[in-house]
PDB file of N, CA and C in Angstrom:
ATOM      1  N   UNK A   1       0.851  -1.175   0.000  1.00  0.00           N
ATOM      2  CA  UNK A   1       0.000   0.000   0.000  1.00  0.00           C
ATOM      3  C   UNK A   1       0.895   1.236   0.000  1.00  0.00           C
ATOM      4  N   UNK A   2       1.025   2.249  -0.912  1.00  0.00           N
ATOM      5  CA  UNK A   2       1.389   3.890  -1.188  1.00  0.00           C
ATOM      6  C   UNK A   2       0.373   4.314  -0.217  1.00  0.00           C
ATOM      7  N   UNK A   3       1.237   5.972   0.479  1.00  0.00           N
ATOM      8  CA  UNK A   3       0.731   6.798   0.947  1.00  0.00           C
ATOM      9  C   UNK A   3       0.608   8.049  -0.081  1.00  0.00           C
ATOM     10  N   UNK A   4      -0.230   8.492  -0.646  1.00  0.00           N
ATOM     11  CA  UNK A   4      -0.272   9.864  -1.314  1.00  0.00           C
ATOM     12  C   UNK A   4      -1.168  10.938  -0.478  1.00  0.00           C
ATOM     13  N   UNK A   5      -0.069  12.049  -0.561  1.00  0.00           N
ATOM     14  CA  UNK A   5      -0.155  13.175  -0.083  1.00  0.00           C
ATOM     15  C   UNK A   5      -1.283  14.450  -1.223  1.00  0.00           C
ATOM     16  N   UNK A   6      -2.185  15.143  -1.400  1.00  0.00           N
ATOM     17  CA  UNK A   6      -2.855  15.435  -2.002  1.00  0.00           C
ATOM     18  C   UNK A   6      -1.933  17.313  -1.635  1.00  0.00           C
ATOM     19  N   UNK A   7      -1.601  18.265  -1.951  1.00  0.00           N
ATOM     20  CA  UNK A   7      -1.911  19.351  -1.218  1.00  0.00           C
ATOM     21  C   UNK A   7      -2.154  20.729  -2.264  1.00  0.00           C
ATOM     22  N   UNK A   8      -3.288  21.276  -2.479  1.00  0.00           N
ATOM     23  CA  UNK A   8      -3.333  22.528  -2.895  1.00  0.00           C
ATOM     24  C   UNK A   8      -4.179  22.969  -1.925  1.00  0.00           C
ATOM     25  N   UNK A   9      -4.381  24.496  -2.119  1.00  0.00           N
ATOM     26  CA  UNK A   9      -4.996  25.768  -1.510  1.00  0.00           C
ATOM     27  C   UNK A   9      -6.249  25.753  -2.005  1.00  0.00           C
ATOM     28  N   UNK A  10      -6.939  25.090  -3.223  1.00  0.00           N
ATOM     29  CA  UNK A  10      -8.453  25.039  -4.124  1.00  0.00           C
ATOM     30  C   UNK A  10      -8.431  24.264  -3.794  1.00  0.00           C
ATOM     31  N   UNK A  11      -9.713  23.964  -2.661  1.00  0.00           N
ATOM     32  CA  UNK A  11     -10.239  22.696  -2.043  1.00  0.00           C
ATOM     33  C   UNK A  11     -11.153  21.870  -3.223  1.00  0.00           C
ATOM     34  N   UNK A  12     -11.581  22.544  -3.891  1.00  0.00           N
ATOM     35  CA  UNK A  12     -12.266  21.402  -4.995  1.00  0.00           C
ATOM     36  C   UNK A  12     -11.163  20.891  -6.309  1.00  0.00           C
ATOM     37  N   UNK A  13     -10.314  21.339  -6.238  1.00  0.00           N
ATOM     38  CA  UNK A  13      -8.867  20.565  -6.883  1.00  0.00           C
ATOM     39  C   UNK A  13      -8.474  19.404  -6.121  1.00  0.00           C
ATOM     40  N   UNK A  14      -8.148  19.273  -4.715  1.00  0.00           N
ATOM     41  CA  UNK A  14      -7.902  18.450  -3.938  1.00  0.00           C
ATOM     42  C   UNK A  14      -8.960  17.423  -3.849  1.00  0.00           C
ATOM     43  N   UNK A  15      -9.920  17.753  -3.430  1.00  0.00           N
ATOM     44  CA  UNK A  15     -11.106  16.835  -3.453  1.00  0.00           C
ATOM     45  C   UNK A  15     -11.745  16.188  -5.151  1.00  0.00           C
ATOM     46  N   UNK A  16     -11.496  17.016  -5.747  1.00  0.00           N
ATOM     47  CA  UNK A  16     -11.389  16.095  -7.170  1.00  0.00           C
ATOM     48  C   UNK A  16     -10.672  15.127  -7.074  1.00  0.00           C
ATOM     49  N   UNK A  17      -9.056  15.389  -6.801  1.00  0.00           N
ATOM     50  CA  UNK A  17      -8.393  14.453  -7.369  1.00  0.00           C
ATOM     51  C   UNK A  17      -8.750  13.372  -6.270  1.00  0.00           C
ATOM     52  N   UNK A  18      -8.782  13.571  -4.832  1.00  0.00           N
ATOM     53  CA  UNK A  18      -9.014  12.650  -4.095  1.00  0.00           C
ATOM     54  C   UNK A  18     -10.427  11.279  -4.565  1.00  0.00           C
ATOM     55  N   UNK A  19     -11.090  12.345  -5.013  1.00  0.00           N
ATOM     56  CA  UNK A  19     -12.214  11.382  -5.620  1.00  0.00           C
ATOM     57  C   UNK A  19     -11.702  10.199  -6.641  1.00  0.00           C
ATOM     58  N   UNK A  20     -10.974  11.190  -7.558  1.00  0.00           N
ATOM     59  CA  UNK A  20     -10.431  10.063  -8.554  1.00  0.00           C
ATOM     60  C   UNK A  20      -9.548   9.193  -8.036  1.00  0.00           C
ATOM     61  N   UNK A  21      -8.441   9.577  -7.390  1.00  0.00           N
ATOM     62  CA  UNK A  21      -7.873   8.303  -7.095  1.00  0.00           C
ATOM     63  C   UNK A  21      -8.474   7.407  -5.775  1.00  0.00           C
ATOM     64  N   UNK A  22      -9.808   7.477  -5.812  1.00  0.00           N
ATOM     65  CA  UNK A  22      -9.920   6.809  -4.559  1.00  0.00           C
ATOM     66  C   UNK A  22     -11.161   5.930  -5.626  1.00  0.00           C
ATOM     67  N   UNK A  23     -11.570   6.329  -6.901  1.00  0.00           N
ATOM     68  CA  UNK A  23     -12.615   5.085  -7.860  1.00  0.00           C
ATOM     69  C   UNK A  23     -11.547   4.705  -8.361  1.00  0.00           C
ATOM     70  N   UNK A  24     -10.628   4.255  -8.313  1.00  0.00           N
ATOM     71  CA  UNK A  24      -9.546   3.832  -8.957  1.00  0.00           C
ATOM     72  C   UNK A  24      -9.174   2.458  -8.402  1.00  0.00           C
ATOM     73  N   UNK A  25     -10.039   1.563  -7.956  1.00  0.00           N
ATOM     74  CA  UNK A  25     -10.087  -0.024  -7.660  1.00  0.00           C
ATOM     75  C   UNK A  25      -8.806  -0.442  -7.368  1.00  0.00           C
ATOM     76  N   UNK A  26      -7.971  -0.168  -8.758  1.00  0.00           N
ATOM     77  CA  UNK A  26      -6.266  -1.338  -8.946  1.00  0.00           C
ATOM     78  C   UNK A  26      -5.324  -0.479  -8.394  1.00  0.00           C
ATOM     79  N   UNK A  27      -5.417   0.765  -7.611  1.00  0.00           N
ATOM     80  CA  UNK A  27      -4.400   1.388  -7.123  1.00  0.00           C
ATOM     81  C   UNK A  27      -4.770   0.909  -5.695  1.00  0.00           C
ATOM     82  N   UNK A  28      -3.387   0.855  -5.185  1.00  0.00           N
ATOM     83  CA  UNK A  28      -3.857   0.168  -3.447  1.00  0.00           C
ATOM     84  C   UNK A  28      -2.942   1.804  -2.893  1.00  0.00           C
ATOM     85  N   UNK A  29      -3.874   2.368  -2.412  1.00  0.00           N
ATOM     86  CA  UNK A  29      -3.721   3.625  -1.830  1.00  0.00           C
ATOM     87  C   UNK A  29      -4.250   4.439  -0.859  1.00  0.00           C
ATOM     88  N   UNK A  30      -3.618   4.523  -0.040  1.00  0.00           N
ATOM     89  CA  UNK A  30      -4.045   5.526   1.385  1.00  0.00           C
ATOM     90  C   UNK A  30      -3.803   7.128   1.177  1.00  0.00           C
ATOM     91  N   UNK A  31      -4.483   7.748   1.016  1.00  0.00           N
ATOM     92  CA  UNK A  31      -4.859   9.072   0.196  1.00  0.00           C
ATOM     93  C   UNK A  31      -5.179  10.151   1.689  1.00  0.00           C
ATOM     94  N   UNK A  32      -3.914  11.170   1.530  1.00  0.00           N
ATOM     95  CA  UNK A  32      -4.148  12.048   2.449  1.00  0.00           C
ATOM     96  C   UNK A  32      -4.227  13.597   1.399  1.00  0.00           C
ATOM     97  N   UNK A  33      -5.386  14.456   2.348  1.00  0.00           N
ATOM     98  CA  UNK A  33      -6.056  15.555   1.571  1.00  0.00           C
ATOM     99  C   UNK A  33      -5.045  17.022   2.420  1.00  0.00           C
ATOM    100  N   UNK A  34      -4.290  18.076   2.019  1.00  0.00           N
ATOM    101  CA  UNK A  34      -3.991  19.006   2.604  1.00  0.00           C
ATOM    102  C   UNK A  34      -4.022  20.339   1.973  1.00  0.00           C
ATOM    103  N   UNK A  35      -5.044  21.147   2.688  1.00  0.00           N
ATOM    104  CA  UNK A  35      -5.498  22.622   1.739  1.00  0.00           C
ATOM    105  C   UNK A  35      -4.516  23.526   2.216  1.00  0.00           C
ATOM    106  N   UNK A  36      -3.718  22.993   2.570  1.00  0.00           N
ATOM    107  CA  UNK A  36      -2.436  24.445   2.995  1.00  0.00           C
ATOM    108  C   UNK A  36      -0.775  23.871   3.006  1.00  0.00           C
ATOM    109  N   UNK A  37      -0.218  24.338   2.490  1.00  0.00           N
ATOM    110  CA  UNK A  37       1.616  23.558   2.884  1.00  0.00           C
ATOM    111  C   UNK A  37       1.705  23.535   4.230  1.00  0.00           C
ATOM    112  N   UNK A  38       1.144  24.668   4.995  1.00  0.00           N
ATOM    113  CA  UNK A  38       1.514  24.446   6.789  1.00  0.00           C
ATOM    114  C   UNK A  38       0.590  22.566   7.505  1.00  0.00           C
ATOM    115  N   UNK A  39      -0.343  22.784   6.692  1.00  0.00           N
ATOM    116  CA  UNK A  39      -1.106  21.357   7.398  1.00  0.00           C
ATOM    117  C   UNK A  39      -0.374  20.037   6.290  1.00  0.00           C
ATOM    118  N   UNK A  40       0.651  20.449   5.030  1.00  0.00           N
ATOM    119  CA  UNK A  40       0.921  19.309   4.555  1.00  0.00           C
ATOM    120  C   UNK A  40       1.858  18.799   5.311  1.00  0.00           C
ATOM    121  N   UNK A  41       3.074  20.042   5.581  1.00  0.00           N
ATOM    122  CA  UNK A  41       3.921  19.604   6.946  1.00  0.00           C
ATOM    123  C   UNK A  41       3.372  18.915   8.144  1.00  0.00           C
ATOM    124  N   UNK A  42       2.555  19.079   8.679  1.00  0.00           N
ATOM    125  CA  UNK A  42       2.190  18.656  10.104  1.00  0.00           C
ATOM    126  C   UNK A  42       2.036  17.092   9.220  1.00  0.00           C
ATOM    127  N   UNK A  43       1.225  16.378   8.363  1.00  0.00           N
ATOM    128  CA  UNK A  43       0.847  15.103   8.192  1.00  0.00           C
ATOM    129  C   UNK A  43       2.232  14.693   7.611  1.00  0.00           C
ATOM    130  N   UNK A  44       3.209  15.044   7.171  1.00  0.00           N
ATOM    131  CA  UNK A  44       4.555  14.385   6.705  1.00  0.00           C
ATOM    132  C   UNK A  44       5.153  14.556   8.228  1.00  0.00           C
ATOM    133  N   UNK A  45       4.967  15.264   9.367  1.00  0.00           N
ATOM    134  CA  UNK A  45       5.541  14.801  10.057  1.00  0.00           C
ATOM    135  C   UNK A  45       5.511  13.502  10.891  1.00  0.00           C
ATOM    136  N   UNK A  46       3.882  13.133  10.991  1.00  0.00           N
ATOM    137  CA  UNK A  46       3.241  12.189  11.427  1.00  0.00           C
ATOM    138  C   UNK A  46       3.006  10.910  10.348  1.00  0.00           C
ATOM    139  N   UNK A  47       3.204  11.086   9.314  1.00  0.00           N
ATOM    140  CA  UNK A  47       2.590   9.786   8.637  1.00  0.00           C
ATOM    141  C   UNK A  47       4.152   9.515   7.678  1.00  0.00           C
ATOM    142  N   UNK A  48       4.127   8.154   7.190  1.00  0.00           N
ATOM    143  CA  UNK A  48       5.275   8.108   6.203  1.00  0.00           C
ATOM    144  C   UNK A  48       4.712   8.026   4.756  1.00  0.00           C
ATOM    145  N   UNK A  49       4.890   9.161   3.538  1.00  0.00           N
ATOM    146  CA  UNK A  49       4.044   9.282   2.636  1.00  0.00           C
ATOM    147  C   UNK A  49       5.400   8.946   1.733  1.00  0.00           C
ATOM    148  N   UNK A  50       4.744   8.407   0.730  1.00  0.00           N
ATOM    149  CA  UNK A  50       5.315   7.539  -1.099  1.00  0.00           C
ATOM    150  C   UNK A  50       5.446   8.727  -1.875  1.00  0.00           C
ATOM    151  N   UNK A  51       4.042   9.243  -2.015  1.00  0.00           N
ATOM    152  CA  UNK A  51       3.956  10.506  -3.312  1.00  0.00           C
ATOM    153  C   UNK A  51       3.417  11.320  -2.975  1.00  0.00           C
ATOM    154  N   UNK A  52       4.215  12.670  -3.076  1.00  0.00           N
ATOM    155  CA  UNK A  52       3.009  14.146  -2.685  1.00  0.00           C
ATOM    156  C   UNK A  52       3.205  14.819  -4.285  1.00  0.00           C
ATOM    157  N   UNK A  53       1.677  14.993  -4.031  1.00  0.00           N
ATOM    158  CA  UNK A  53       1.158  15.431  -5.652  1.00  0.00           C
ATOM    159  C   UNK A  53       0.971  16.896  -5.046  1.00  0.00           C
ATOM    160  N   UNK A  54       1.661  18.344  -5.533  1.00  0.00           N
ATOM    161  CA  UNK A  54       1.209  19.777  -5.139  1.00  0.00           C
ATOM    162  C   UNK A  54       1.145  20.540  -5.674  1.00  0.00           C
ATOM    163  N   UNK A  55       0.782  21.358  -5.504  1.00  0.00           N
ATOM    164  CA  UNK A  55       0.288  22.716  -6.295  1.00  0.00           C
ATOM    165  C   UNK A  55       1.450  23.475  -6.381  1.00  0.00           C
ATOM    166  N   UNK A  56       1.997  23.798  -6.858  1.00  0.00           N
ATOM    167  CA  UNK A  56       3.602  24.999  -6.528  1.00  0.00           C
ATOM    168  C   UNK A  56       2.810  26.262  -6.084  1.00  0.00           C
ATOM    169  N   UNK A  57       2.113  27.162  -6.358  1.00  0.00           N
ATOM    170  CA  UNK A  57       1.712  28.380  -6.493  1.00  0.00           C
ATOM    171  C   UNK A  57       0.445  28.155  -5.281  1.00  0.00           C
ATOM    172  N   UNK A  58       1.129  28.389  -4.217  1.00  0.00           N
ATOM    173  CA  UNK A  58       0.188  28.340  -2.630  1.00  0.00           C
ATOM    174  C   UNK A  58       0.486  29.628  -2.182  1.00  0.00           C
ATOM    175  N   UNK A  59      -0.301  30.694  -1.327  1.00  0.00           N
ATOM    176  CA  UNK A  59      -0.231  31.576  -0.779  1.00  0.00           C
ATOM    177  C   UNK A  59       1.042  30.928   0.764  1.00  0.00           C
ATOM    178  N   UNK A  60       1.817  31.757   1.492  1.00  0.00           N
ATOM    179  CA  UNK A  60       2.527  31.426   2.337  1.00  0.00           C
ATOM    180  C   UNK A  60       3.365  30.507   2.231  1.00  0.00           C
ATOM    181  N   UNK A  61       3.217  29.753   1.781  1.00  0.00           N
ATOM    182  CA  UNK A  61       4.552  28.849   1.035  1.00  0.00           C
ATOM    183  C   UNK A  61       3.945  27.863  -0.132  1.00  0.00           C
ATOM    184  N   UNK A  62       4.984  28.277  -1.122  1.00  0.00           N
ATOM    185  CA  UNK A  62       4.805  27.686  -2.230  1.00  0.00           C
ATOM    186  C   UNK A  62       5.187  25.983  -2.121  1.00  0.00           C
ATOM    187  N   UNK A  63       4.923  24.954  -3.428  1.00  0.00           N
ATOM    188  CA  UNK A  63       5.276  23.924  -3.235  1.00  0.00           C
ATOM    189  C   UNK A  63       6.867  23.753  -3.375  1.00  0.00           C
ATOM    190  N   UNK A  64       7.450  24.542  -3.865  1.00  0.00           N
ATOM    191  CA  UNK A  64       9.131  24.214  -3.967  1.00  0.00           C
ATOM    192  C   UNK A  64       9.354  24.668  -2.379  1.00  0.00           C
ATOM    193  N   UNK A  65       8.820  25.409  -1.481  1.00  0.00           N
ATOM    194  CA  UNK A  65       9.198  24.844  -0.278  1.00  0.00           C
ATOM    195  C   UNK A  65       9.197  24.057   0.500  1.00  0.00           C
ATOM    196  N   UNK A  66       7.908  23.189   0.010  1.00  0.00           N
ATOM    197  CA  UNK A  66       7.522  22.161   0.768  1.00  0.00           C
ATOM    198  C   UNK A  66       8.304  21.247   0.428  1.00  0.00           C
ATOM    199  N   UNK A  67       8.563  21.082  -0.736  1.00  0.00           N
ATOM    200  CA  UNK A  67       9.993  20.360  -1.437  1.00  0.00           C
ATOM    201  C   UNK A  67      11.230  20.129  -0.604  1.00  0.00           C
ATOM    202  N   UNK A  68      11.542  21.748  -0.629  1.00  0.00           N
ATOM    203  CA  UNK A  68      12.771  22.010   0.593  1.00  0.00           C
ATOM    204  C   UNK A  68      12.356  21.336   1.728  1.00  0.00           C
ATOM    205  N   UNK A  69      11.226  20.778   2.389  1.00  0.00           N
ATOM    206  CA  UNK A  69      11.263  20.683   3.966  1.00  0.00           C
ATOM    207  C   UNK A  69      11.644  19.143   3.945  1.00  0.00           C
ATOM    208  N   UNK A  70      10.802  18.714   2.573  1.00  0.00           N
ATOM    209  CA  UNK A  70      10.574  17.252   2.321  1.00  0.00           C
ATOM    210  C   UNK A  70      12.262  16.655   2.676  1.00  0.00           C
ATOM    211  N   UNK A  71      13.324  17.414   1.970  1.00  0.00           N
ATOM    212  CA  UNK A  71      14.476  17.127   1.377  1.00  0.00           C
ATOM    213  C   UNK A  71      15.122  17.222   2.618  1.00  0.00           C
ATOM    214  N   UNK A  72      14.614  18.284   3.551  1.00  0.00           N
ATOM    215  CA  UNK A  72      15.684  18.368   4.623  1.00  0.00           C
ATOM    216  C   UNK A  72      15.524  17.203   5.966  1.00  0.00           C
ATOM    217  N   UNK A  73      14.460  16.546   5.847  1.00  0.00           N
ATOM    218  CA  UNK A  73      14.027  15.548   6.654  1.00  0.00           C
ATOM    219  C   UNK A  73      14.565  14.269   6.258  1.00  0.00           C
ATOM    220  N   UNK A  74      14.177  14.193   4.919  1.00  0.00           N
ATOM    221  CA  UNK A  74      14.692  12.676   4.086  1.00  0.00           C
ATOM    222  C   UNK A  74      15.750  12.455   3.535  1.00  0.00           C
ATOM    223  N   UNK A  75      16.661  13.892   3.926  1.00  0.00           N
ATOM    224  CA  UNK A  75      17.928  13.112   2.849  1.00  0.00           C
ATOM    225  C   UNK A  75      19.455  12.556   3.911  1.00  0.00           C
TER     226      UNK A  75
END
């Protein structure tokens, strides 16, 4: 089972895609939803996630920072 990380700021972007990959039967996936980079941090601190799918262009921090936080934890 993959953990995917969902995170944009347009909650019906997020919740789209969450929809889709969750009718998606042959993917074995645990699907986390985050409408802000500050709440995507808090669930990468707590959960161990496979793939974060993000928006780059977020008010307060963009996704190439969240990038940066990803990198400074995991490498």
């Amino acid at each position: 089972m993959y953990r995917l990380l969902i995170v944009d700021d347009e909650h019906h972007i997020v919740d789209w895609l969450y929809e889709l990959f969750q009718e998606n039967n042959e993917m074995e996936l645990d699907i986390f939803k985050a409408y802000t980079a500050k709440s995507a941090l808090r669930i990468l601190e707590r959960q161990r996630i496979d793939v974060v799918l993000s928006d780059i262009r977020m008010p307060g921090m963009d996704g190439f920072e969240v990038l940066g936080h990803i990198r400074e934890k995991h490498d």
